[in-house]
Tab-separated table of C-alpha atoms and ligand atoms in Angstrom:
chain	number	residue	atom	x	y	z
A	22	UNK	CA	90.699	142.662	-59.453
A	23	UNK	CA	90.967	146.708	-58.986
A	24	UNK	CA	90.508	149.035	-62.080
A	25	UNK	CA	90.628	152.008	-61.989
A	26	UNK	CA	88.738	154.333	-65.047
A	27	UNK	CA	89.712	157.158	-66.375
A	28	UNK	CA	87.505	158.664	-68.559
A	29	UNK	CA	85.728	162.315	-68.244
A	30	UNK	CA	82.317	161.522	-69.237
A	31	UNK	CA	80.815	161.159	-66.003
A	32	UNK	CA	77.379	159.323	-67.272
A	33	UNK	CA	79.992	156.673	-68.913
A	34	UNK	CA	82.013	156.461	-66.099
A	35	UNK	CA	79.701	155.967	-63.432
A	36	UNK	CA	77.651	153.226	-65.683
A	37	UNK	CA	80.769	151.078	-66.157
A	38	UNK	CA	81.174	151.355	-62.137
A	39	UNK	CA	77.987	150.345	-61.477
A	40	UNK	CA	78.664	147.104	-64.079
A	41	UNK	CA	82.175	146.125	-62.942
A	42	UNK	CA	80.723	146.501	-59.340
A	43	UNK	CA	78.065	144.319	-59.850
A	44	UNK	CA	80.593	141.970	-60.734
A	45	UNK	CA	82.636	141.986	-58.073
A	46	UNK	CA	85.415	144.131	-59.549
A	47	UNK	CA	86.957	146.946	-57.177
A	48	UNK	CA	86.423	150.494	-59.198
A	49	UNK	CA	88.145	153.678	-58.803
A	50	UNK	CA	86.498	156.761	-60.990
A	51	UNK	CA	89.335	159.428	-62.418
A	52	UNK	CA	88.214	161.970	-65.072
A	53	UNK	CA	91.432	163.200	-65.577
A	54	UNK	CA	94.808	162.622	-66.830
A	55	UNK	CA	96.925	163.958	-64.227
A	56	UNK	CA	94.663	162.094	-61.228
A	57	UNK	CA	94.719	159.270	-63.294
A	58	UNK	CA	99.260	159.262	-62.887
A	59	UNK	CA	98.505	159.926	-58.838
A	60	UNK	CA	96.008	157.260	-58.181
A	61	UNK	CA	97.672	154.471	-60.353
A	62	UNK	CA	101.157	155.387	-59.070
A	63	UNK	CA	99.613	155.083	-55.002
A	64	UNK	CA	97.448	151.910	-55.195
A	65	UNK	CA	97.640	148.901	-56.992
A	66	UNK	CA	95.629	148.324	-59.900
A	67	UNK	CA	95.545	145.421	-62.358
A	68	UNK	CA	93.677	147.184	-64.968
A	69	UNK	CA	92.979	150.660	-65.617
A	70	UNK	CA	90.378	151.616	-68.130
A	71	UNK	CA	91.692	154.895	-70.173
A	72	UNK	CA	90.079	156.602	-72.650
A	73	UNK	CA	92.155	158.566	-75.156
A	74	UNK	CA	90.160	161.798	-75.369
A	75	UNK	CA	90.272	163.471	-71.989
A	76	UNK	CA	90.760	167.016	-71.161
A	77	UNK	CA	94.169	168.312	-70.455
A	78	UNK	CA	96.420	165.224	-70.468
A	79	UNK	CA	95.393	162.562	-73.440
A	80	UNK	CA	94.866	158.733	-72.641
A	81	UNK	CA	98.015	158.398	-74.815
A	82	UNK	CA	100.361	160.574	-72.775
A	83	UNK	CA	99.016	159.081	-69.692
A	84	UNK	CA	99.485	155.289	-70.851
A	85	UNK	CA	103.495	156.385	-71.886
A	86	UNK	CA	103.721	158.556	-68.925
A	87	UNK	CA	102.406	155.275	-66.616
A	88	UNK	CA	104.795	152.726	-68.037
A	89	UNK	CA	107.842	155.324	-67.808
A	90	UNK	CA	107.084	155.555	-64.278
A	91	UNK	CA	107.264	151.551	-63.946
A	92	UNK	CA	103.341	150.842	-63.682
A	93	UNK	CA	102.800	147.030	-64.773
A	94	UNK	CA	99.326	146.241	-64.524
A	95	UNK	CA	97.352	146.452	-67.728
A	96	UNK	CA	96.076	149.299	-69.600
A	97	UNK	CA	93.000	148.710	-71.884
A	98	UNK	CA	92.567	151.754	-74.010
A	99	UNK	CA	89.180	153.461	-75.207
A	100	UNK	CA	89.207	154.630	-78.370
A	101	UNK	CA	86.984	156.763	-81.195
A	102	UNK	CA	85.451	153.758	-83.762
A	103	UNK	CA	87.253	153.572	-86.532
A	104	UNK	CA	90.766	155.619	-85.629
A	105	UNK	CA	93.019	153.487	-86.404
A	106	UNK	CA	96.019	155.780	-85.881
A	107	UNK	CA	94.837	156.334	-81.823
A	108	UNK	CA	94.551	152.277	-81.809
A	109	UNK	CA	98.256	151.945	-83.153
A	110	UNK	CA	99.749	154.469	-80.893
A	111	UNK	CA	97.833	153.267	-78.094
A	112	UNK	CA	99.394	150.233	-78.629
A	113	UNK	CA	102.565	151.813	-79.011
A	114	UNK	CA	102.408	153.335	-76.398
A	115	UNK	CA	102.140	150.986	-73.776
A	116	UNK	CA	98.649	149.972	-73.630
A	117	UNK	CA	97.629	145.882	-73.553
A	118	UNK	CA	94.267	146.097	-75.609
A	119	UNK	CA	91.673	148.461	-76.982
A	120	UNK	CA	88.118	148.677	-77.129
A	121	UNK	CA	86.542	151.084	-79.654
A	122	UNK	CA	83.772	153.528	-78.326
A	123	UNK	CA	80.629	152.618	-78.662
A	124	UNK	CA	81.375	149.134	-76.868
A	125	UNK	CA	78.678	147.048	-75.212
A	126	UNK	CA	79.121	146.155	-71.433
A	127	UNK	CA	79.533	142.616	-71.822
A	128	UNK	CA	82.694	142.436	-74.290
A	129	UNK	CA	83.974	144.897	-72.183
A	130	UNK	CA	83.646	141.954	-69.112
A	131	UNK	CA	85.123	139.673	-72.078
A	132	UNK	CA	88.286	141.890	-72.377
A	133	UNK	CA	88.782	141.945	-68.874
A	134	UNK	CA	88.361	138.436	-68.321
A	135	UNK	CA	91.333	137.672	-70.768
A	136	UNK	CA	93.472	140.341	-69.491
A	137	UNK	CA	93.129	138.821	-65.719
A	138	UNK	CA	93.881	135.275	-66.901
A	139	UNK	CA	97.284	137.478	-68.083
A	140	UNK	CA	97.648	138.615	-64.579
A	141	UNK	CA	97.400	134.799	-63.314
A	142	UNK	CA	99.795	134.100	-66.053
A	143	UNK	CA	101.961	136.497	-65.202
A	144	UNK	CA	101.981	135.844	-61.259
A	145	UNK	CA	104.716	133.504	-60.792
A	146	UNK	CA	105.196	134.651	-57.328
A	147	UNK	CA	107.710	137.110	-55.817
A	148	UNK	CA	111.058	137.688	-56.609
A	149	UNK	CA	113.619	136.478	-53.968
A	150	UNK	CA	117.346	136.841	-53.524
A	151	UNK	CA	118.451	135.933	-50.044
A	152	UNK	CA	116.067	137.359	-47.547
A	153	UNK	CA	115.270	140.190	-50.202
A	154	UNK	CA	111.508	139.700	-51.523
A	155	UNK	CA	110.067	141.810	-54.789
A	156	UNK	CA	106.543	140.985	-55.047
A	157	UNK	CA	105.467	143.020	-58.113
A	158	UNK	CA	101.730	142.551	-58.075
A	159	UNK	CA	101.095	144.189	-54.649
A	160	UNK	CA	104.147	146.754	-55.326
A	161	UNK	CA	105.813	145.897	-52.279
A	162	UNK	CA	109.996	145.212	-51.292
A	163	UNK	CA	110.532	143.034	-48.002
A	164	UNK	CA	114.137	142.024	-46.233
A	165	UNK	CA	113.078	139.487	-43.898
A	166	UNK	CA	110.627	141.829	-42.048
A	167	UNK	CA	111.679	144.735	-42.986
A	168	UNK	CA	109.460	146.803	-45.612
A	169	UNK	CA	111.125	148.891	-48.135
A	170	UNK	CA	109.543	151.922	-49.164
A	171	UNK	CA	111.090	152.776	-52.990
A	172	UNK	CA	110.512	155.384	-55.250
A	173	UNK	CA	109.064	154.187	-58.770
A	174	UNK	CA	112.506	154.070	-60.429
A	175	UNK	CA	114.011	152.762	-57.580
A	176	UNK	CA	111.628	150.013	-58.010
A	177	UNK	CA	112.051	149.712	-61.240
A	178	UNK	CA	115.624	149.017	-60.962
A	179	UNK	CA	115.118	146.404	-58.546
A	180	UNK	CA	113.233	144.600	-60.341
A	181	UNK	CA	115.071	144.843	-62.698
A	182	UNK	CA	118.457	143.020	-60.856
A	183	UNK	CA	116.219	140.714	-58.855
A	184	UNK	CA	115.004	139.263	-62.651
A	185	UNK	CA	118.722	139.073	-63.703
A	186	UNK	CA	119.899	138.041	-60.364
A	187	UNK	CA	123.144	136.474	-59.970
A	188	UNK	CA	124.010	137.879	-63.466
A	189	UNK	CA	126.450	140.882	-63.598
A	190	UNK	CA	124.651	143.886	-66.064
A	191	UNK	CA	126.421	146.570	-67.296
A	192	UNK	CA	125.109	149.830	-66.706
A	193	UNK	CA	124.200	150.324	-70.271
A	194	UNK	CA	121.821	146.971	-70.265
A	195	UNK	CA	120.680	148.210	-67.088
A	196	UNK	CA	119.997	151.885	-68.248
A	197	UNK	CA	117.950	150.481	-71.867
A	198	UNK	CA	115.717	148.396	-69.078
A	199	UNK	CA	114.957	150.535	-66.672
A	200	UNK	CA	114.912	154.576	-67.810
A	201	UNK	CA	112.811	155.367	-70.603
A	202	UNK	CA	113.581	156.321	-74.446
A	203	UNK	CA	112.922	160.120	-73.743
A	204	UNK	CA	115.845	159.821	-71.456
A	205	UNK	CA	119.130	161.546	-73.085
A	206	UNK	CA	121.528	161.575	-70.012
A	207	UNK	CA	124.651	159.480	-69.125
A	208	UNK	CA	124.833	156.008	-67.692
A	209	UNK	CA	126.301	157.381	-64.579
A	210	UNK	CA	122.692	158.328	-63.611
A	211	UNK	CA	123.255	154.246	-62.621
A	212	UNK	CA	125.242	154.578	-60.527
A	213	UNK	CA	123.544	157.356	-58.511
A	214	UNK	CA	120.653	155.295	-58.319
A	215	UNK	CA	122.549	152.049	-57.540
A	216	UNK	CA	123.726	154.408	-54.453
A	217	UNK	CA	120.249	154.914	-53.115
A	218	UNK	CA	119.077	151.342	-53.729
A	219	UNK	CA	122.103	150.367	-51.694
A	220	UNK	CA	121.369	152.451	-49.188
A	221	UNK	CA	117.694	151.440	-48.287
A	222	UNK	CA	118.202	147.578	-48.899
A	223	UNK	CA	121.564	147.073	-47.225
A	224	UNK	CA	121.203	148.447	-43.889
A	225	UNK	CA	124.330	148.446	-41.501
A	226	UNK	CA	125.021	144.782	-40.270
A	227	UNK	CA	122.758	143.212	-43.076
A	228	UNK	CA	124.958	140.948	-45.326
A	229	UNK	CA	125.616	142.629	-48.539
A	230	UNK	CA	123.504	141.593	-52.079
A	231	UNK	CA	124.249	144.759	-54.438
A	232	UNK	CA	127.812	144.117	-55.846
A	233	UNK	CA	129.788	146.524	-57.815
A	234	UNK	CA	132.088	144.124	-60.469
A	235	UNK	CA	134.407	146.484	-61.226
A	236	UNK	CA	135.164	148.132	-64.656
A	237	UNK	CA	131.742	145.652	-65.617
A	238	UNK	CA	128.758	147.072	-63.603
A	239	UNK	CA	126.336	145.536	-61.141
A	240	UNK	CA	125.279	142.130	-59.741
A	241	UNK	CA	122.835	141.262	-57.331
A	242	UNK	CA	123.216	138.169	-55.504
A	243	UNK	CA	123.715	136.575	-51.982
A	244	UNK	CA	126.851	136.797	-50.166
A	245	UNK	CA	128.867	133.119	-50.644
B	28	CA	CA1	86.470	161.240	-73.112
């Protein structure tokens, strides 16, 4: 499993490293909020470690910020003992657990242990349709042999069709799954983004899979 941990006391940090390492975890150190969004967005962790007090960017903002930018691994929050209110929007916010500050090492192990049975739970293998592959755990879009490079949304959207695939979604159901609450635009934004998905999985000669059902919105399926 790779974590990464966010958290800017260094003496923590680099204790918790030395731990996971021991036991055979693969650790990243951020000890910021804003290099915490960069790392977890370019490699693929299945837990990152974020406390809530950092400087700059909170834990909180960076958990919402993470999930709005399609990040699916799991996010264990650190929080003050006894703030309830932090452990509630944590929650809220998109985080899978929390451990309260002072913790000791080993029900920190605990936590992780449960949340990476979650990961095996969750890992039901990639999604197919056709010769199109999602496979969500390693972040990565195949045609056949082709590799798809997407941009989070992108992704997101994807993903989205490939779990509903063979189902026509109208851009509304499409636009409540995939863009976040903050976003107050139209549903045409869709259709923009439909465009560019189009674009980078159906290259010329390639048999279509993203149909446009008319006056209904969008279906992703093989060609009969
Ligand atoms: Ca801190």
């Amino acid at each position: 499993m790779r974590i990464l941990i966010v958290e800017d006391e260094v003496a923590l940090a680099e204790t918790l490293r030395r731990g996971l390492t021991e036991e055979h975890y693969v650790v990243d150190i951020v000890t910021n909020g804003r290099d915490a969004l960069d790392y977890a967005l370019a490699a693929p962790y299945d837990v990152i470690i974020l406390d809530i007090m950092l400087p700059g960017m909170d834990g909180l903002t960076v958990c919402r910020r993470l999930r709005e930018a399609g990040f699916t691994g799991h996010i264990l929050m650190l929080t003050a003992l006894g703030d309830v209110d932090d452990r509630v929007h944590g929650l809220d916010s998109g985080a899978d657990d929390y451990l309260t500050k002072p913790f000791a090492f080993k029900e920190l192990l605990a936590r992780l242990r449960a949340l990476s049975r979650r990961v095996r739970e969750m890992q039901v293998g990639p999604l197919r349709v056709g010769d199109l592959v999602l496979d969500e755990t390693r972040h990565e879009v195949r045609r056949g042999n082709r590799v798809i490079e997407l941009s989070p949304l992108e992704f997101r959207l994807l993903r989205c069709l490939m779990r509903h695939a063979r189902q026509v979604l109208s851009r509304d159901a499409i636009l409540s799954q995939v863009w976040s609450f903050d976003y107050a635009g139209g549903s045409n934004v869709v259709d923009v983004y439909i465009r560019y998905l189009r674009h980078k999985i159906e290259t010329p000669g390639e048999p279509k899979l993203l149909h446009t059902v008319r006056g209904v919105g969008y279906k992703l399926a093989e060609t009969e």
